[in-house]
mmCIF file with all atom_site columns, C-alpha atoms and ligand atoms in Angstrom:
data_model
loop_
_atom_site.group_PDB
_atom_site.id
_atom_site.type_symbol
_atom_site.label_atom_id
_atom_site.label_alt_id
_atom_site.label_comp_id
_atom_site.label_asym_id
_atom_site.label_entity_id
_atom_site.label_seq_id
_atom_site.pdbx_PDB_ins_code
_atom_site.Cartn_x
_atom_site.Cartn_y
_atom_site.Cartn_z
_atom_site.occupancy
_atom_site.B_iso_or_equiv
_atom_site.pdbx_formal_charge
_atom_site.auth_seq_id
_atom_site.auth_comp_id
_atom_site.auth_asym_id
_atom_site.auth_atom_id
_atom_site.pdbx_PDB_model_num
ATOM   1   C CA  . MET A 1 1   ? 21.745 -13.046 -7.031  1.00 93.00 ? 7   MET A CA  1
ATOM   2   C CA  . ALA A 1 2   ? 24.269 -15.640 -5.832  1.00 98.00 ? 8   ALA A CA  1
ATOM   3   C CA  . ILE A 1 3   ? 27.373 -15.679 -7.995  1.00 98.00 ? 9   ILE A CA  1
ATOM   4   C CA  . ALA A 1 4   ? 30.083 -18.356 -7.750  1.00 98.00 ? 10  ALA A CA  1
ATOM   5   C CA  . LEU A 1 5   ? 33.587 -18.120 -9.143  1.00 99.00 ? 11  LEU A CA  1
ATOM   6   C CA  . ILE A 1 6   ? 35.550 -21.158 -10.305 1.00 98.00 ? 12  ILE A CA  1
ATOM   7   C CA  . PRO A 1 7   ? 39.128 -20.074 -11.052 1.00 98.00 ? 13  PRO A CA  1
ATOM   8   C CA  . GLY A 1 8   ? 41.923 -22.066 -12.614 1.00 97.00 ? 14  GLY A CA  1
ATOM   9   C CA  . SER A 1 9   ? 44.475 -22.537 -15.372 1.00 96.00 ? 15  SER A CA  1
ATOM   10  C CA  . PHE A 1 10  ? 42.303 -25.024 -17.282 1.00 97.00 ? 16  PHE A CA  1
ATOM   11  C CA  . ASP A 1 11  ? 45.172 -26.089 -19.530 1.00 97.00 ? 17  ASP A CA  1
ATOM   12  C CA  . PRO A 1 12  ? 43.079 -27.887 -20.667 1.00 98.00 ? 18  PRO A CA  1
ATOM   13  C CA  . VAL A 1 13  ? 39.668 -28.244 -19.010 1.00 98.00 ? 19  VAL A CA  1
ATOM   14  C CA  . THR A 1 14  ? 39.106 -31.850 -17.851 1.00 98.00 ? 20  THR A CA  1
ATOM   15  C CA  . ASN A 1 15  ? 36.022 -33.906 -17.026 1.00 98.00 ? 21  ASN A CA  1
ATOM   16  C CA  . GLY A 1 16  ? 36.882 -33.300 -13.371 1.00 98.00 ? 22  GLY A CA  1
ATOM   17  C CA  . HIS A 1 17  ? 36.609 -29.525 -13.881 1.00 98.00 ? 23  HIS A CA  1
ATOM   18  C CA  . LEU A 1 18  ? 33.406 -29.945 -15.871 1.00 98.00 ? 24  LEU A CA  1
ATOM   19  C CA  . ASP A 1 19  ? 31.827 -32.025 -13.091 1.00 98.00 ? 25  ASP A CA  1
ATOM   20  C CA  . ILE A 1 20  ? 32.588 -29.269 -10.564 1.00 98.00 ? 26  ILE A CA  1
ATOM   21  C CA  . MET A 1 21  ? 31.111 -26.651 -12.949 1.00 98.00 ? 27  MET A CA  1
ATOM   22  C CA  . GLU A 1 22  ? 27.921 -28.692 -13.422 1.00 98.00 ? 28  GLU A CA  1
ATOM   23  C CA  . ARG A 1 23  ? 27.463 -29.238 -9.699  1.00 98.00 ? 29  ARG A CA  1
ATOM   24  C CA  . THR A 1 24  ? 28.202 -25.589 -8.836  1.00 98.00 ? 30  THR A CA  1
ATOM   25  C CA  . ALA A 1 25  ? 25.688 -24.445 -11.463 1.00 98.00 ? 31  ALA A CA  1
ATOM   26  C CA  . ARG A 1 26  ? 22.949 -26.238 -9.492  1.00 98.00 ? 32  ARG A CA  1
ATOM   27  C CA  . TYR A 1 27  ? 23.532 -24.181 -6.370  1.00 98.00 ? 33  TYR A CA  1
ATOM   28  C CA  . PHE A 1 28  ? 24.203 -20.690 -7.749  1.00 98.00 ? 34  PHE A CA  1
ATOM   29  C CA  . ASP A 1 29  ? 22.293 -18.308 -10.009 1.00 98.00 ? 35  ASP A CA  1
ATOM   30  C CA  . GLU A 1 30  ? 25.420 -17.548 -11.985 1.00 98.00 ? 36  GLU A CA  1
ATOM   31  C CA  . VAL A 1 31  ? 28.804 -19.244 -12.237 1.00 99.00 ? 37  VAL A CA  1
ATOM   32  C CA  . ILE A 1 32  ? 31.856 -17.461 -13.593 1.00 99.00 ? 38  ILE A CA  1
ATOM   33  C CA  . VAL A 1 33  ? 34.638 -19.745 -14.752 1.00 98.00 ? 39  VAL A CA  1
ATOM   34  C CA  . ALA A 1 34  ? 37.714 -17.524 -14.678 1.00 98.00 ? 40  ALA A CA  1
ATOM   35  C CA  . VAL A 1 35  ? 40.830 -18.556 -16.550 1.00 98.00 ? 41  VAL A CA  1
ATOM   36  C CA  . ILE A 1 36  ? 44.061 -17.138 -15.200 1.00 96.00 ? 42  ILE A CA  1
ATOM   37  C CA  . ARG A 1 37  ? 45.813 -15.104 -17.877 1.00 92.00 ? 43  ARG A CA  1
ATOM   38  C CA  . ASN A 1 38  ? 49.366 -16.059 -17.015 1.00 78.00 ? 44  ASN A CA  1
ATOM   39  C CA  . PRO A 1 39  ? 49.532 -19.357 -15.202 1.00 61.00 ? 45  PRO A CA  1
ATOM   40  C CA  . GLN A 1 40  ? 52.521 -19.274 -12.845 1.00 63.00 ? 46  GLN A CA  1
ATOM   41  C CA  . LYS A 1 41  ? 53.359 -22.683 -14.171 1.00 65.00 ? 47  LYS A CA  1
ATOM   42  C CA  . SER A 1 42  ? 55.820 -23.502 -16.921 1.00 67.00 ? 48  SER A CA  1
ATOM   43  C CA  . GLU A 1 43  ? 54.771 -22.777 -20.492 1.00 81.00 ? 49  GLU A CA  1
ATOM   44  C CA  . ALA A 1 44  ? 51.048 -23.253 -21.050 1.00 92.00 ? 50  ALA A CA  1
ATOM   45  C CA  . LEU A 1 45  ? 50.101 -25.738 -23.759 1.00 96.00 ? 51  LEU A CA  1
ATOM   46  C CA  . PHE A 1 46  ? 47.047 -23.770 -24.884 1.00 96.00 ? 52  PHE A CA  1
ATOM   47  C CA  . THR A 1 47  ? 46.711 -20.006 -25.226 1.00 95.00 ? 53  THR A CA  1
ATOM   48  C CA  . LEU A 1 48  ? 44.269 -18.112 -23.041 1.00 95.00 ? 54  LEU A CA  1
ATOM   49  C CA  . GLU A 1 49  ? 41.856 -17.841 -25.981 1.00 96.00 ? 55  GLU A CA  1
ATOM   50  C CA  . GLU A 1 50  ? 42.055 -21.571 -26.688 1.00 97.00 ? 56  GLU A CA  1
ATOM   51  C CA  . ARG A 1 51  ? 41.485 -22.439 -23.032 1.00 97.00 ? 57  ARG A CA  1
ATOM   52  C CA  . GLU A 1 52  ? 38.484 -20.084 -22.832 1.00 98.00 ? 58  GLU A CA  1
ATOM   53  C CA  . ASP A 1 53  ? 37.141 -21.408 -26.119 1.00 98.00 ? 59  ASP A CA  1
ATOM   54  C CA  . MET A 1 54  ? 37.252 -25.015 -24.966 1.00 98.00 ? 60  MET A CA  1
ATOM   55  C CA  . ILE A 1 55  ? 35.443 -24.191 -21.712 1.00 98.00 ? 61  ILE A CA  1
ATOM   56  C CA  . ARG A 1 56  ? 32.719 -22.308 -23.624 1.00 98.00 ? 62  ARG A CA  1
ATOM   57  C CA  . ASP A 1 57  ? 32.402 -25.230 -25.981 1.00 98.00 ? 63  ASP A CA  1
ATOM   58  C CA  . VAL A 1 58  ? 31.914 -27.816 -23.210 1.00 98.00 ? 64  VAL A CA  1
ATOM   59  C CA  . THR A 1 59  ? 29.542 -25.735 -21.049 1.00 98.00 ? 65  THR A CA  1
ATOM   60  C CA  . THR A 1 60  ? 26.919 -24.844 -23.667 1.00 98.00 ? 66  THR A CA  1
ATOM   61  C CA  . HIS A 1 61  ? 24.425 -27.030 -21.754 1.00 98.00 ? 67  HIS A CA  1
ATOM   62  C CA  . LEU A 1 62  ? 24.880 -24.829 -18.654 1.00 98.00 ? 68  LEU A CA  1
ATOM   63  C CA  . PRO A 1 63  ? 23.083 -21.538 -19.353 1.00 98.00 ? 69  PRO A CA  1
ATOM   64  C CA  . ASN A 1 64  ? 24.114 -19.929 -16.046 1.00 98.00 ? 70  ASN A CA  1
ATOM   65  C CA  . VAL A 1 65  ? 27.835 -20.498 -16.617 1.00 98.00 ? 71  VAL A CA  1
ATOM   66  C CA  . ARG A 1 66  ? 29.962 -17.830 -18.290 1.00 98.00 ? 72  ARG A CA  1
ATOM   67  C CA  . VAL A 1 67  ? 33.653 -17.792 -19.042 1.00 98.00 ? 73  VAL A CA  1
ATOM   68  C CA  . ASP A 1 68  ? 36.002 -14.907 -18.379 1.00 98.00 ? 74  ASP A CA  1
ATOM   69  C CA  . PHE A 1 69  ? 39.684 -14.409 -17.655 1.00 97.00 ? 75  PHE A CA  1
ATOM   70  C CA  . PHE A 1 70  ? 41.594 -12.606 -14.941 1.00 97.00 ? 76  PHE A CA  1
ATOM   71  C CA  . LYS A 1 71  ? 45.074 -11.460 -14.142 1.00 95.00 ? 77  LYS A CA  1
ATOM   72  C CA  . GLY A 1 72  ? 46.464 -10.328 -10.819 1.00 95.00 ? 78  GLY A CA  1
ATOM   73  C CA  . LEU A 1 73  ? 44.713 -11.163 -7.584  1.00 97.00 ? 79  LEU A CA  1
ATOM   74  C CA  . LEU A 1 74  ? 41.741 -13.466 -7.791  1.00 98.00 ? 80  LEU A CA  1
ATOM   75  C CA  . VAL A 1 75  ? 39.911 -11.542 -5.052  1.00 98.00 ? 81  VAL A CA  1
ATOM   76  C CA  . ASP A 1 76  ? 40.120 -8.281  -7.034  1.00 98.00 ? 82  ASP A CA  1
ATOM   77  C CA  . PHE A 1 77  ? 38.378 -9.982  -9.945  1.00 98.00 ? 83  PHE A CA  1
ATOM   78  C CA  . ALA A 1 78  ? 35.886 -11.569 -7.504  1.00 98.00 ? 84  ALA A CA  1
ATOM   79  C CA  . ARG A 1 79  ? 35.015 -8.229  -5.891  1.00 98.00 ? 85  ARG A CA  1
ATOM   80  C CA  . LYS A 1 80  ? 34.596 -6.466  -9.244  1.00 98.00 ? 86  LYS A CA  1
ATOM   81  C CA  . ASN A 1 81  ? 32.152 -9.162  -10.341 1.00 98.00 ? 87  ASN A CA  1
ATOM   82  C CA  . GLY A 1 82  ? 30.058 -9.294  -7.174  1.00 98.00 ? 88  GLY A CA  1
ATOM   83  C CA  . VAL A 1 83  ? 31.118 -12.861 -6.430  1.00 98.00 ? 89  VAL A CA  1
ATOM   84  C CA  . GLY A 1 84  ? 29.624 -14.423 -3.286  1.00 98.00 ? 90  GLY A CA  1
ATOM   85  C CA  . ALA A 1 85  ? 31.874 -17.486 -3.093  1.00 98.00 ? 91  ALA A CA  1
ATOM   86  C CA  . ILE A 1 86  ? 34.898 -19.029 -4.750  1.00 98.00 ? 92  ILE A CA  1
ATOM   87  C CA  . VAL A 1 87  ? 34.356 -22.728 -5.511  1.00 98.00 ? 93  VAL A CA  1
ATOM   88  C CA  . LYS A 1 88  ? 37.122 -25.321 -5.787  1.00 98.00 ? 94  LYS A CA  1
ATOM   89  C CA  . GLY A 1 89  ? 37.136 -29.065 -6.322  1.00 97.00 ? 95  GLY A CA  1
ATOM   90  C CA  . LEU A 1 90  ? 39.119 -31.135 -3.830  1.00 97.00 ? 96  LEU A CA  1
ATOM   91  C CA  . ARG A 1 91  ? 40.588 -34.358 -5.168  1.00 95.00 ? 97  ARG A CA  1
ATOM   92  C CA  . ALA A 1 92  ? 42.520 -35.678 -2.217  1.00 91.00 ? 98  ALA A CA  1
ATOM   93  C CA  . VAL A 1 93  ? 44.153 -34.742 1.066   1.00 91.00 ? 99  VAL A CA  1
ATOM   94  C CA  . SER A 1 94  ? 47.199 -33.677 -0.950  1.00 89.00 ? 100 SER A CA  1
ATOM   95  C CA  . ASP A 1 95  ? 45.167 -30.802 -2.442  1.00 92.00 ? 101 ASP A CA  1
ATOM   96  C CA  . PHE A 1 96  ? 43.959 -29.686 0.932   1.00 94.00 ? 102 PHE A CA  1
ATOM   97  C CA  . ASP A 1 97  ? 47.016 -27.978 2.489   1.00 95.00 ? 103 ASP A CA  1
ATOM   98  C CA  . TYR A 1 98  ? 47.536 -25.502 -0.318  1.00 96.00 ? 104 TYR A CA  1
ATOM   99  C CA  . GLU A 1 99  ? 43.825 -24.974 -0.973  1.00 98.00 ? 105 GLU A CA  1
ATOM   100 C CA  . LEU A 1 100 ? 43.210 -24.255 2.714   1.00 98.00 ? 106 LEU A CA  1
ATOM   101 C CA  . GLN A 1 101 ? 46.040 -21.727 2.744   1.00 98.00 ? 107 GLN A CA  1
ATOM   102 C CA  . MET A 1 102 ? 44.702 -19.979 -0.379  1.00 98.00 ? 108 MET A CA  1
ATOM   103 C CA  . ALA A 1 103 ? 41.147 -19.994 0.987   1.00 98.00 ? 109 ALA A CA  1
ATOM   104 C CA  . GLN A 1 104 ? 42.312 -18.421 4.243   1.00 98.00 ? 110 GLN A CA  1
ATOM   105 C CA  . MET A 1 105 ? 44.411 -15.817 2.424   1.00 98.00 ? 111 MET A CA  1
ATOM   106 C CA  . ASN A 1 106 ? 41.523 -14.957 0.104   1.00 98.00 ? 112 ASN A CA  1
ATOM   107 C CA  . VAL A 1 107 ? 39.038 -14.546 2.958   1.00 98.00 ? 113 VAL A CA  1
ATOM   108 C CA  . ALA A 1 108 ? 41.549 -12.408 4.872   1.00 98.00 ? 114 ALA A CA  1
ATOM   109 C CA  . LEU A 1 109 ? 42.013 -10.179 1.813   1.00 98.00 ? 115 LEU A CA  1
ATOM   110 C CA  . SER A 1 110 ? 38.394 -9.848  0.805   1.00 98.00 ? 116 SER A CA  1
ATOM   111 C CA  . GLY A 1 111 ? 35.935 -11.550 3.147   1.00 98.00 ? 117 GLY A CA  1
ATOM   112 C CA  . ILE A 1 112 ? 34.998 -13.869 0.256   1.00 98.00 ? 118 ILE A CA  1
ATOM   113 C CA  . ASP A 1 113 ? 34.791 -17.497 1.335   1.00 98.00 ? 119 ASP A CA  1
ATOM   114 C CA  . THR A 1 114 ? 35.890 -20.548 -0.609  1.00 98.00 ? 120 THR A CA  1
ATOM   115 C CA  . LEU A 1 115 ? 33.555 -23.545 -0.774  1.00 98.00 ? 121 LEU A CA  1
ATOM   116 C CA  . PHE A 1 116 ? 35.028 -26.963 -1.528  1.00 98.00 ? 122 PHE A CA  1
ATOM   117 C CA  . ILE A 1 117 ? 33.240 -29.643 -3.530  1.00 98.00 ? 123 ILE A CA  1
ATOM   118 C CA  . PRO A 1 118 ? 34.642 -33.176 -3.300  1.00 97.00 ? 124 PRO A CA  1
ATOM   119 C CA  . THR A 1 119 ? 35.730 -34.418 -6.713  1.00 96.00 ? 125 THR A CA  1
ATOM   120 C CA  . ALA A 1 120 ? 33.730 -37.391 -7.999  1.00 97.00 ? 126 ALA A CA  1
ATOM   121 C CA  . PRO A 1 121 ? 35.771 -40.555 -7.285  1.00 96.00 ? 127 PRO A CA  1
ATOM   122 C CA  . GLN A 1 122 ? 36.036 -41.434 -10.980 1.00 97.00 ? 128 GLN A CA  1
ATOM   123 C CA  . HIS A 1 123 ? 37.878 -38.141 -11.563 1.00 97.00 ? 129 HIS A CA  1
ATOM   124 C CA  . SER A 1 124 ? 40.051 -38.060 -8.461  1.00 96.00 ? 130 SER A CA  1
ATOM   125 C CA  . PHE A 1 125 ? 43.276 -38.971 -10.315 1.00 96.00 ? 131 PHE A CA  1
ATOM   126 C CA  . LEU A 1 126 ? 42.767 -36.394 -13.049 1.00 97.00 ? 132 LEU A CA  1
ATOM   127 C CA  . SER A 1 127 ? 44.817 -33.255 -13.516 1.00 97.00 ? 133 SER A CA  1
ATOM   128 C CA  . SER A 1 128 ? 45.432 -31.067 -16.545 1.00 97.00 ? 134 SER A CA  1
ATOM   129 C CA  . SER A 1 129 ? 49.178 -31.656 -16.274 1.00 96.00 ? 135 SER A CA  1
ATOM   130 C CA  . LEU A 1 130 ? 48.832 -35.459 -16.319 1.00 97.00 ? 136 LEU A CA  1
ATOM   131 C CA  . VAL A 1 131 ? 46.364 -35.263 -19.197 1.00 98.00 ? 137 VAL A CA  1
ATOM   132 C CA  . ARG A 1 132 ? 48.858 -33.112 -21.150 1.00 97.00 ? 138 ARG A CA  1
ATOM   133 C CA  . GLU A 1 133 ? 51.630 -35.597 -20.465 1.00 97.00 ? 139 GLU A CA  1
ATOM   134 C CA  . VAL A 1 134 ? 49.573 -38.635 -21.488 1.00 98.00 ? 140 VAL A CA  1
ATOM   135 C CA  . ALA A 1 135 ? 48.353 -36.894 -24.657 1.00 98.00 ? 141 ALA A CA  1
ATOM   136 C CA  . ARG A 1 136 ? 51.869 -35.692 -25.511 1.00 97.00 ? 142 ARG A CA  1
ATOM   137 C CA  . PHE A 1 137 ? 53.061 -39.287 -25.666 1.00 97.00 ? 143 PHE A CA  1
ATOM   138 C CA  . GLY A 1 138 ? 50.073 -40.531 -27.625 1.00 96.00 ? 144 GLY A CA  1
ATOM   139 C CA  . GLY A 1 139 ? 48.105 -42.048 -24.714 1.00 97.00 ? 145 GLY A CA  1
ATOM   140 C CA  . ASP A 1 140 ? 44.333 -42.325 -24.799 1.00 96.00 ? 146 ASP A CA  1
ATOM   141 C CA  . VAL A 1 141 ? 42.620 -39.552 -22.813 1.00 97.00 ? 147 VAL A CA  1
ATOM   142 C CA  . THR A 1 142 ? 39.068 -40.610 -23.711 1.00 95.00 ? 148 THR A CA  1
ATOM   143 C CA  . GLY A 1 143 ? 36.823 -40.251 -20.669 1.00 97.00 ? 149 GLY A CA  1
ATOM   144 C CA  . MET A 1 144 ? 39.285 -37.886 -18.995 1.00 98.00 ? 150 MET A CA  1
ATOM   145 C CA  . VAL A 1 145 ? 38.485 -34.795 -21.046 1.00 98.00 ? 151 VAL A CA  1
ATOM   146 C CA  . PRO A 1 146 ? 35.458 -33.830 -23.156 1.00 98.00 ? 152 PRO A CA  1
ATOM   147 C CA  . SER A 1 147 ? 35.702 -35.144 -26.733 1.00 98.00 ? 153 SER A CA  1
ATOM   148 C CA  . GLN A 1 148 ? 36.301 -31.654 -28.158 1.00 97.00 ? 154 GLN A CA  1
ATOM   149 C CA  . VAL A 1 149 ? 39.302 -31.262 -25.862 1.00 98.00 ? 155 VAL A CA  1
ATOM   150 C CA  . ALA A 1 150 ? 40.640 -34.724 -26.750 1.00 98.00 ? 156 ALA A CA  1
ATOM   151 C CA  . GLN A 1 151 ? 40.485 -33.675 -30.407 1.00 97.00 ? 157 GLN A CA  1
ATOM   152 C CA  . ARG A 1 152 ? 42.382 -30.424 -29.717 1.00 97.00 ? 158 ARG A CA  1
ATOM   153 C CA  . LEU A 1 153 ? 45.066 -32.352 -27.833 1.00 98.00 ? 159 LEU A CA  1
ATOM   154 C CA  . LYS A 1 154 ? 45.396 -34.780 -30.717 1.00 97.00 ? 160 LYS A CA  1
ATOM   155 C CA  . GLU A 1 155 ? 45.812 -31.918 -33.169 1.00 95.00 ? 161 GLU A CA  1
ATOM   156 C CA  . ARG A 1 156 ? 48.298 -30.108 -30.930 1.00 95.00 ? 162 ARG A CA  1
ATOM   157 C CA  . PHE A 1 157 ? 50.579 -33.111 -30.570 1.00 95.00 ? 163 PHE A CA  1
ATOM   158 C CA  . ALA A 1 158 ? 50.224 -34.280 -34.173 1.00 91.00 ? 164 ALA A CA  1
ATOM   159 C CA  . LYS A 1 159 ? 52.440 -31.357 -35.211 1.00 66.00 ? 165 LYS A CA  1
HETATM 160 O O1  . PNS B 2 .   ? 44.169 -24.507 -11.946 1.00 87.00 ? 21  PNS B O1  1
HETATM 161 P P1  . PNS B 2 .   ? 45.173 -23.977 -10.954 1.00 87.00 ? 21  PNS B P1  1
HETATM 162 O O2  . PNS B 2 .   ? 46.467 -23.654 -11.672 1.00 87.00 ? 21  PNS B O2  1
HETATM 163 O O3  . PNS B 2 .   ? 45.364 -24.880 -9.782  1.00 87.00 ? 21  PNS B O3  1
HETATM 164 O O4  . PNS B 2 .   ? 44.585 -22.591 -10.396 1.00 87.00 ? 21  PNS B O4  1
HETATM 165 C C1  . PNS B 2 .   ? 45.296 -21.824 -9.444  1.00 87.00 ? 21  PNS B C1  1
HETATM 166 C C2  . PNS B 2 .   ? 44.662 -20.429 -9.294  1.00 87.00 ? 21  PNS B C2  1
HETATM 167 C C3  . PNS B 2 .   ? 44.609 -19.713 -10.620 1.00 87.00 ? 21  PNS B C3  1
HETATM 168 C C4  . PNS B 2 .   ? 43.260 -20.583 -8.752  1.00 87.00 ? 21  PNS B C4  1
HETATM 169 C C5  . PNS B 2 .   ? 45.533 -19.645 -8.263  1.00 87.00 ? 21  PNS B C5  1
HETATM 170 O O5  . PNS B 2 .   ? 46.854 -19.695 -8.660  1.00 87.00 ? 21  PNS B O5  1
HETATM 171 C C6  . PNS B 2 .   ? 45.117 -18.183 -8.127  1.00 87.00 ? 21  PNS B C6  1
HETATM 172 O O6  . PNS B 2 .   ? 44.090 -17.887 -7.548  1.00 87.00 ? 21  PNS B O6  1
HETATM 173 N N1  . PNS B 2 .   ? 45.946 -17.261 -8.687  1.00 87.00 ? 21  PNS B N1  1
HETATM 174 C C7  . PNS B 2 .   ? 45.652 -15.851 -8.726  1.00 87.00 ? 21  PNS B C7  1
HETATM 175 C C8  . PNS B 2 .   ? 46.647 -15.028 -7.934  1.00 87.00 ? 21  PNS B C8  1
HETATM 176 C C9  . PNS B 2 .   ? 46.190 -14.838 -6.521  1.00 87.00 ? 21  PNS B C9  1
HETATM 177 O O7  . PNS B 2 .   ? 45.114 -14.334 -6.243  1.00 87.00 ? 21  PNS B O7  1
HETATM 178 N N2  . PNS B 2 .   ? 47.039 -15.298 -5.588  1.00 87.00 ? 21  PNS B N2  1
HETATM 179 C C10 . PNS B 2 .   ? 46.744 -15.314 -4.181  1.00 87.00 ? 21  PNS B C10 1
HETATM 180 C C11 . PNS B 2 .   ? 45.992 -16.594 -3.865  1.00 87.00 ? 21  PNS B C11 1
HETATM 181 S S1  . PNS B 2 .   ? 45.853 -16.832 -2.151  1.00 87.00 ? 21  PNS B S1  1
#
């Protein structure tokens, strides 16, 4: 059985992430979307449970996708779960340097390759951090995140 792993912070999941999940689900028997427990970034907007919840909510149409979390090294989680390949979306050349370095480190540590899927052009400007910033200041994020996520952002910043 071919298992793919899509890791990330998903704070929150965007339509760009969802597109990569849908496309990966076509090529693999099982897809694990793994949310990092402690993003190394500044304070997360959503808790781990909220981030996992939103991903579950927006992937109900993808029966071979399951959501999990990990802490520590990604490759340790990958090995424990019998993962055949890590899958990442690539938005632009600016993503490439760091992604290449991580892919090479991960294959050196574990032998597990990373496959890159080009982000759909309509999502190439999207990032969770920009979505958070736009939503924080009351901007319209319709079309950038699934409607359930837009609602959660609205509620979060209404406080
Ligand atoms: O959505 P993000 O924040 O860009 O995801 C980054 C993530 C979680 C994929 C990356 O930081 C990661 O893999 N962290 C786990 C720690 C690890 O394995 N580090 C070595 C990577 S070469």
